[in-house]
């Protein structure tokens, strides 16, 4: 794995075709990408920047943030702060005594929580809320958990409160201590809403080089050199297995490479 600095190699040195990489880069530039990084065997084999960016220019990575949130939950479970089989109402008391009390942390990770979803709410009202976590928590419980699979940003945002209250730390600090810092993601951080809540469904600000570090971490089953940053079994559960039967292409906030029935944000899957 790389240290503070990356080792750079030519494409030929790591068994890649430089002409093919240049063609890929040209297509990425034409598609208005800001950067492209190719890593093989832990070495940078190609690196391009456009639109005034450079290797330290952090930008919004959108829903890739969910994959980081999933790993933070796995770390919190390994630390003994929570179990994914716990009712999320353990840390979201607003749900106690309501149908939402049946929602576990695992349901929130698996996208089958049954929490309210409609496109305008999820991609408009919640995103623009002053307090995104409170907004997401206050939505209705539309279905019993485990019966409907929906790509639900608002449900994922409730994990912000689960993480904060179970670990006793703000999500950005917990992430820096247990994930971003240990693997050298020095140019990355979790953004927050106007009320100071970290965005957990989107919001990570990162760079091509830092994102590659995270990719290598997962590729190596959560190990970074001699340090096991994320439990290996959690990485496997999150990224290589279906988390539920409704959408067998989805793990824990992570799309798998498995072939199966797939839902989208506008076409929920029902049991």
mmCIF file of C-alpha atoms in Angstrom:
data_model
loop_
_atom_site.group_PDB
_atom_site.id
_atom_site.type_symbol
_atom_site.label_atom_id
_atom_site.label_comp_id
_atom_site.label_asym_id
_atom_site.label_seq_id
_atom_site.Cartn_x
_atom_site.Cartn_y
_atom_site.Cartn_z
ATOM 1 C CA UNK A 1 0.000 0.000 0.000
ATOM 2 C CA UNK A 2 1.187 3.567 -0.565
ATOM 3 C CA UNK A 3 2.736 5.647 2.176
ATOM 4 C CA UNK A 4 2.252 9.398 2.345
ATOM 5 C CA UNK A 5 3.370 9.503 -1.280
ATOM 6 C CA UNK A 6 2.432 7.164 -4.095
ATOM 7 C CA UNK A 7 4.903 5.206 -6.175
ATOM 8 C CA UNK A 8 4.455 6.032 -9.857
ATOM 9 C CA UNK A 9 5.055 3.549 -12.674
ATOM 10 C CA UNK A 10 4.676 3.620 -16.423
ATOM 11 C CA UNK A 11 1.779 1.591 -17.817
ATOM 12 C CA UNK A 12 4.239 -0.876 -19.369
ATOM 13 C CA UNK A 13 5.878 -1.502 -16.001
ATOM 14 C CA UNK A 14 2.621 -2.792 -14.529
ATOM 15 C CA UNK A 15 1.393 -4.618 -17.631
ATOM 16 C CA UNK A 16 -0.992 -2.017 -19.034
ATOM 17 C CA UNK A 17 -1.290 -0.469 -22.493
ATOM 18 C CA UNK A 18 -0.556 3.250 -22.298
ATOM 19 C CA UNK A 19 -2.376 3.971 -25.563
ATOM 20 C CA UNK A 20 -5.550 2.402 -24.208
ATOM 21 C CA UNK A 21 -5.280 4.463 -21.017
ATOM 22 C CA UNK A 22 -4.828 7.647 -23.054
ATOM 23 C CA UNK A 23 -7.987 6.790 -24.985
ATOM 24 C CA UNK A 24 -9.900 6.252 -21.753
ATOM 25 C CA UNK A 25 -8.586 9.576 -20.446
ATOM 26 C CA UNK A 26 -9.707 11.371 -23.598
ATOM 27 C CA UNK A 27 -13.215 9.978 -23.153
ATOM 28 C CA UNK A 28 -13.236 10.997 -19.488
ATOM 29 C CA UNK A 29 -12.204 14.541 -20.396
ATOM 30 C CA UNK A 30 -14.890 14.712 -23.083
ATOM 31 C CA UNK A 31 -17.434 13.658 -20.464
ATOM 32 C CA UNK A 32 -16.428 16.642 -18.264
ATOM 33 C CA UNK A 33 -14.562 14.606 -15.662
ATOM 34 C CA UNK A 34 -12.252 16.487 -13.331
ATOM 35 C CA UNK A 35 -9.748 13.709 -12.807
ATOM 36 C CA UNK A 36 -8.846 10.141 -13.681
ATOM 37 C CA UNK A 37 -6.465 7.875 -11.810
ATOM 38 C CA UNK A 38 -5.337 4.379 -12.781
ATOM 39 C CA UNK A 39 -3.707 2.227 -10.098
ATOM 40 C CA UNK A 40 -2.276 -1.254 -10.502
ATOM 41 C CA UNK A 41 -0.283 -3.275 -7.982
ATOM 42 C CA UNK A 42 -0.469 -0.299 -5.618
ATOM 43 C CA UNK A 43 1.263 2.055 -8.064
ATOM 44 C CA UNK A 44 -0.103 4.973 -10.059
ATOM 45 C CA UNK A 45 0.060 4.006 -13.722
ATOM 46 C CA UNK A 46 -1.839 6.982 -15.119
ATOM 47 C CA UNK A 47 -3.086 10.306 -13.761
ATOM 48 C CA UNK A 48 -4.968 13.149 -15.445
ATOM 49 C CA UNK A 49 -6.553 16.381 -14.173
ATOM 50 C CA UNK A 50 -8.845 18.857 -15.914
ATOM 51 C CA UNK A 51 -10.932 21.953 -15.170
ATOM 52 C CA UNK A 52 -8.352 23.566 -12.917
ATOM 53 C CA UNK A 53 -8.056 20.626 -10.507
ATOM 54 C CA UNK A 54 -4.965 18.855 -9.191
ATOM 55 C CA UNK A 55 -4.127 15.914 -6.935
ATOM 56 C CA UNK A 56 -5.185 17.856 -3.811
ATOM 57 C CA UNK A 57 -8.482 19.201 -5.194
ATOM 58 C CA UNK A 58 -11.248 17.572 -3.146
ATOM 59 C CA UNK A 59 -14.696 17.367 -4.687
ATOM 60 C CA UNK A 60 -18.112 15.881 -3.941
ATOM 61 C CA UNK A 61 -18.152 12.114 -4.527
ATOM 62 C CA UNK A 62 -21.942 11.843 -4.219
ATOM 63 C CA UNK A 63 -23.285 8.373 -3.439
ATOM 64 C CA UNK A 64 -19.839 6.818 -3.161
ATOM 65 C CA UNK A 65 -20.139 8.349 0.322
ATOM 66 C CA UNK A 66 -22.561 5.560 1.216
ATOM 67 C CA UNK A 67 -19.762 3.006 0.878
ATOM 68 C CA UNK A 68 -17.722 4.923 3.456
ATOM 69 C CA UNK A 69 -20.737 5.110 5.767
ATOM 70 C CA UNK A 70 -21.126 1.336 5.526
ATOM 71 C CA UNK A 71 -17.503 0.827 6.536
ATOM 72 C CA UNK A 72 -17.887 3.215 9.480
ATOM 73 C CA UNK A 73 -20.855 1.171 10.718
ATOM 74 C CA UNK A 74 -18.755 -1.985 10.433
ATOM 75 C CA UNK A 75 -15.946 -0.369 12.409
ATOM 76 C CA UNK A 76 -18.406 0.833 15.065
ATOM 77 C CA UNK A 77 -19.759 -2.712 15.383
ATOM 78 C CA UNK A 78 -16.232 -4.094 15.742
ATOM 79 C CA UNK A 79 -15.562 -1.506 18.461
ATOM 80 C CA UNK A 80 -18.605 -2.764 20.369
ATOM 81 C CA UNK A 81 -20.559 0.462 19.924
ATOM 82 C CA UNK A 82 -23.505 -1.157 18.142
ATOM 83 C CA UNK A 83 -24.798 -4.306 16.488
ATOM 84 C CA UNK A 84 -26.465 -4.070 13.102
ATOM 85 C CA UNK A 85 -29.218 -6.323 14.450
ATOM 86 C CA UNK A 86 -30.135 -3.663 17.013
ATOM 87 C CA UNK A 87 -33.247 -1.580 16.516
ATOM 88 C CA UNK A 88 -32.181 1.778 15.126
ATOM 89 C CA UNK A 89 -34.538 3.299 17.706
ATOM 90 C CA UNK A 90 -31.845 2.542 20.293
ATOM 91 C CA UNK A 91 -30.226 5.740 19.006
ATOM 92 C CA UNK A 92 -33.257 7.288 17.342
ATOM 93 C CA UNK A 93 -35.692 7.564 20.275
ATOM 94 C CA UNK A 94 -38.183 9.378 18.050
ATOM 95 C CA UNK A 95 -38.996 5.964 16.564
ATOM 96 C CA UNK A 96 -39.713 4.185 19.832
ATOM 97 C CA UNK A 97 -43.336 3.141 20.182
ATOM 98 C CA UNK A 98 -43.951 3.617 16.451
ATOM 99 C CA UNK A 99 -43.850 1.209 13.484
ATOM 100 C CA UNK A 100 -40.292 2.441 12.849
ATOM 101 C CA UNK A 101 -39.131 0.685 16.024
ATOM 102 C CA UNK A 102 -38.968 -2.519 13.948
ATOM 103 C CA UNK A 103 -36.268 -1.004 11.709
ATOM 104 C CA UNK A 104 -32.806 -2.341 12.505
ATOM 105 C CA UNK A 105 -29.474 -0.823 11.584
ATOM 106 C CA UNK A 106 -29.150 -3.642 9.059
ATOM 107 C CA UNK A 107 -32.361 -2.553 7.347
ATOM 108 C CA UNK A 108 -30.936 0.940 6.912
ATOM 109 C CA UNK A 109 -27.746 -0.515 5.410
ATOM 110 C CA UNK A 110 -29.696 -2.842 3.121
ATOM 111 C CA UNK A 111 -32.177 -0.308 1.691
ATOM 112 C CA UNK A 112 -35.176 -2.366 2.804
ATOM 113 C CA UNK A 113 -36.136 -0.293 5.852
ATOM 114 C CA UNK A 114 -39.594 0.632 4.558
ATOM 115 C CA UNK A 115 -38.948 4.283 5.378
ATOM 116 C CA UNK A 116 -40.862 6.835 3.321
ATOM 117 C CA UNK A 117 -39.627 7.458 -0.191
ATOM 118 C CA UNK A 118 -40.714 9.628 -3.053
ATOM 119 C CA UNK A 119 -38.382 11.250 -5.546
ATOM 120 C CA UNK A 120 -39.181 14.866 -4.663
ATOM 121 C CA UNK A 121 -38.686 14.275 -0.945
ATOM 122 C CA UNK A 122 -35.501 12.248 -1.303
ATOM 123 C CA UNK A 123 -33.716 14.343 -3.915
ATOM 124 C CA UNK A 124 -35.208 17.744 -3.131
ATOM 125 C CA UNK A 125 -36.706 18.446 0.270
ATOM 126 C CA UNK A 126 -34.324 16.317 2.329
ATOM 127 C CA UNK A 127 -31.205 17.493 0.494
ATOM 128 C CA UNK A 128 -32.194 21.120 1.048
ATOM 129 C CA UNK A 129 -33.251 20.780 4.682
ATOM 130 C CA UNK A 130 -31.548 22.862 7.358
ATOM 131 C CA UNK A 131 -31.254 19.727 9.485
ATOM 132 C CA UNK A 132 -31.115 16.753 7.130
ATOM 133 C CA UNK A 133 -30.948 14.163 9.909
ATOM 134 C CA UNK A 134 -34.011 15.492 11.727
ATOM 135 C CA UNK A 135 -35.881 15.723 8.428
ATOM 136 C CA UNK A 136 -35.049 12.121 7.535
ATOM 137 C CA UNK A 137 -35.930 10.819 10.998
ATOM 138 C CA UNK A 138 -39.277 12.623 10.878
ATOM 139 C CA UNK A 139 -40.467 10.944 7.678
ATOM 140 C CA UNK A 140 -43.152 8.279 7.811
ATOM 141 C CA UNK A 141 -42.747 4.517 8.001
ATOM 142 C CA UNK A 142 -44.454 3.504 4.756
ATOM 143 C CA UNK A 143 -43.983 -0.267 4.915
ATOM 144 C CA UNK A 144 -42.812 -2.888 7.410
ATOM 145 C CA UNK A 145 -39.048 -3.374 7.151
ATOM 146 C CA UNK A 146 -37.895 -6.184 4.904
ATOM 147 C CA UNK A 147 -40.817 -5.990 2.460
ATOM 148 C CA UNK A 148 -39.743 -3.251 0.027
ATOM 149 C CA UNK A 149 -36.323 -2.459 -1.424
ATOM 150 C CA UNK A 150 -35.860 1.204 -2.327
ATOM 151 C CA UNK A 151 -32.695 3.213 -2.940
ATOM 152 C CA UNK A 152 -33.521 5.619 -0.147
ATOM 153 C CA UNK A 153 -31.173 8.517 0.617
ATOM 154 C CA UNK A 154 -33.248 9.721 3.554
ATOM 155 C CA UNK A 155 -33.067 6.345 5.277
ATOM 156 C CA UNK A 156 -29.284 6.359 4.924
ATOM 157 C CA UNK A 157 -29.071 9.845 6.426
ATOM 158 C CA UNK A 158 -30.609 8.527 9.658
ATOM 159 C CA UNK A 159 -27.395 6.519 10.126
ATOM 160 C CA UNK A 160 -25.737 9.842 10.971
ATOM 161 C CA UNK A 161 -27.566 9.888 14.301
ATOM 162 C CA UNK A 162 -27.022 6.148 14.832
ATOM 163 C CA UNK A 163 -23.269 6.559 14.382
ATOM 164 C CA UNK A 164 -22.979 9.738 16.409
ATOM 165 C CA UNK A 165 -24.926 8.484 19.411
ATOM 166 C CA UNK A 166 -23.516 4.953 19.420
ATOM 167 C CA UNK A 167 -19.875 6.018 19.144
ATOM 168 C CA UNK A 168 -20.120 9.248 21.122
ATOM 169 C CA UNK A 169 -18.308 11.088 18.336
ATOM 170 C CA UNK A 170 -19.346 13.283 15.449
ATOM 171 C CA UNK A 171 -19.157 11.315 12.195
ATOM 172 C CA UNK A 172 -16.347 13.433 10.660
ATOM 173 C CA UNK A 173 -14.163 12.909 13.746
ATOM 174 C CA UNK A 174 -14.941 9.189 13.953
ATOM 175 C CA UNK A 175 -14.171 8.803 10.241
ATOM 176 C CA UNK A 176 -10.888 10.667 10.536
ATOM 177 C CA UNK A 177 -9.790 8.610 13.539
ATOM 178 C CA UNK A 178 -10.808 5.168 12.307
ATOM 179 C CA UNK A 179 -10.819 5.283 8.496
ATOM 180 C CA UNK A 180 -9.594 8.340 6.618
ATOM 181 C CA UNK A 181 -6.576 9.036 8.820
ATOM 182 C CA UNK A 182 -5.214 5.489 9.091
ATOM 183 C CA UNK A 183 -5.039 5.081 5.305
ATOM 184 C CA UNK A 184 -3.673 8.537 4.565
ATOM 185 C CA UNK A 185 -6.748 10.195 3.025
ATOM 186 C CA UNK A 186 -5.323 13.580 3.998
ATOM 187 C CA UNK A 187 -7.354 15.621 1.514
ATOM 188 C CA UNK A 188 -10.760 14.119 2.371
ATOM 189 C CA UNK A 189 -13.484 14.974 4.855
ATOM 190 C CA UNK A 190 -17.210 14.541 5.500
ATOM 191 C CA UNK A 191 -19.184 17.698 4.759
ATOM 192 C CA UNK A 192 -21.959 18.823 7.124
ATOM 193 C CA UNK A 193 -25.365 20.417 6.756
ATOM 194 C CA UNK A 194 -26.176 23.894 8.148
ATOM 195 C CA UNK A 195 -26.992 22.290 11.516
ATOM 196 C CA UNK A 196 -23.621 20.561 11.743
ATOM 197 C CA UNK A 197 -24.750 17.018 10.888
ATOM 198 C CA UNK A 198 -22.491 15.044 8.583
ATOM 199 C CA UNK A 199 -24.064 13.925 5.342
ATOM 200 C CA UNK A 200 -23.945 10.135 5.265
ATOM 201 C CA UNK A 201 -25.841 9.492 2.010
ATOM 202 C CA UNK A 202 -23.549 11.835 0.047
ATOM 203 C CA UNK A 203 -21.205 14.621 1.097
ATOM 204 C CA UNK A 204 -17.736 13.125 1.280
ATOM 205 C CA UNK A 205 -15.252 15.531 -0.275
ATOM 206 C CA UNK A 206 -12.339 13.575 -1.731
ATOM 207 C CA UNK A 207 -9.682 13.375 -4.434
ATOM 208 C CA UNK A 208 -8.830 10.793 -7.059
ATOM 209 C CA UNK A 209 -5.757 9.725 -5.080
ATOM 210 C CA UNK A 210 -7.655 9.437 -1.805
ATOM 211 C CA UNK A 211 -10.497 7.492 -3.419
ATOM 212 C CA UNK A 212 -7.893 5.082 -4.787
ATOM 213 C CA UNK A 213 -6.608 4.543 -1.245
ATOM 214 C CA UNK A 214 -10.084 3.515 -0.143
ATOM 215 C CA UNK A 215 -10.385 1.217 -3.134
ATOM 216 C CA UNK A 216 -7.117 -0.496 -2.235
ATOM 217 C CA UNK A 217 -8.246 -0.855 1.371
ATOM 218 C CA UNK A 218 -11.383 -2.708 0.314
ATOM 219 C CA UNK A 219 -9.477 -4.732 -2.288
ATOM 220 C CA UNK A 220 -7.189 -5.895 0.527
ATOM 221 C CA UNK A 221 -10.150 -6.937 2.720
ATOM 222 C CA UNK A 222 -9.857 -3.947 5.051
ATOM 223 C CA UNK A 223 -6.121 -4.316 5.697
ATOM 224 C CA UNK A 224 -3.680 -1.451 5.269
ATOM 225 C CA UNK A 225 -0.217 -2.877 5.535
ATOM 226 C CA UNK A 226 -0.057 -4.539 8.954
ATOM 227 C CA UNK A 227 -3.161 -2.730 10.243
ATOM 228 C CA UNK A 228 -6.661 -4.226 9.962
ATOM 229 C CA UNK A 229 -8.592 -0.975 9.568
ATOM 230 C CA UNK A 230 -11.926 -2.668 8.792
ATOM 231 C CA UNK A 231 -12.744 -6.256 9.817
ATOM 232 C CA UNK A 232 -12.260 -8.538 6.823
ATOM 233 C CA UNK A 233 -15.548 -10.330 7.397
ATOM 234 C CA UNK A 234 -17.397 -7.013 7.349
ATOM 235 C CA UNK A 235 -15.840 -6.053 4.011
ATOM 236 C CA UNK A 236 -16.962 -9.399 2.615
ATOM 237 C CA UNK A 237 -20.505 -9.047 3.973
ATOM 238 C CA UNK A 238 -20.861 -5.491 2.720
ATOM 239 C CA UNK A 239 -19.414 -5.898 -0.760
ATOM 240 C CA UNK A 240 -19.697 -9.541 -1.823
ATOM 241 C CA UNK A 241 -23.042 -10.812 -0.518
ATOM 242 C CA UNK A 242 -26.670 -9.743 -1.004
ATOM 243 C CA UNK A 243 -27.896 -8.082 2.172
ATOM 244 C CA UNK A 244 -31.497 -9.168 1.514
ATOM 245 C CA UNK A 245 -33.515 -11.208 -0.995
ATOM 246 C CA UNK A 246 -35.369 -8.381 -2.729
ATOM 247 C CA UNK A 247 -32.374 -6.991 -4.620
ATOM 248 C CA UNK A 248 -29.593 -9.530 -4.864
ATOM 249 C CA UNK A 249 -27.215 -7.012 -6.462
ATOM 250 C CA UNK A 250 -27.010 -4.938 -3.267
ATOM 251 C CA UNK A 251 -24.932 -5.466 -0.111
ATOM 252 C CA UNK A 252 -24.548 -2.942 2.710
ATOM 253 C CA UNK A 253 -24.737 0.461 0.964
ATOM 254 C CA UNK A 254 -22.652 -1.165 -1.748
ATOM 255 C CA UNK A 255 -23.506 -2.472 -5.204
ATOM 256 C CA UNK A 256 -22.066 -5.942 -5.700
ATOM 257 C CA UNK A 257 -20.993 -7.602 -8.935
ATOM 258 C CA UNK A 258 -23.624 -10.301 -8.469
ATOM 259 C CA UNK A 259 -26.225 -10.931 -11.155
ATOM 260 C CA UNK A 260 -29.795 -10.691 -9.960
ATOM 261 C CA UNK A 261 -32.904 -8.601 -9.578
ATOM 262 C CA UNK A 262 -32.058 -4.908 -9.369
ATOM 263 C CA UNK A 263 -34.139 -1.930 -8.262
ATOM 264 C CA UNK A 264 -33.542 1.788 -8.725
ATOM 265 C CA UNK A 265 -34.507 4.948 -6.910
ATOM 266 C CA UNK A 266 -37.671 5.181 -9.000
ATOM 267 C CA UNK A 267 -38.616 1.493 -9.227
ATOM 268 C CA UNK A 268 -38.794 -0.092 -5.771
ATOM 269 C CA UNK A 269 -38.870 -3.870 -5.434
ATOM 270 C CA UNK A 270 -41.559 -5.466 -3.309
ATOM 271 C CA UNK A 271 -41.745 -8.875 -1.710
#
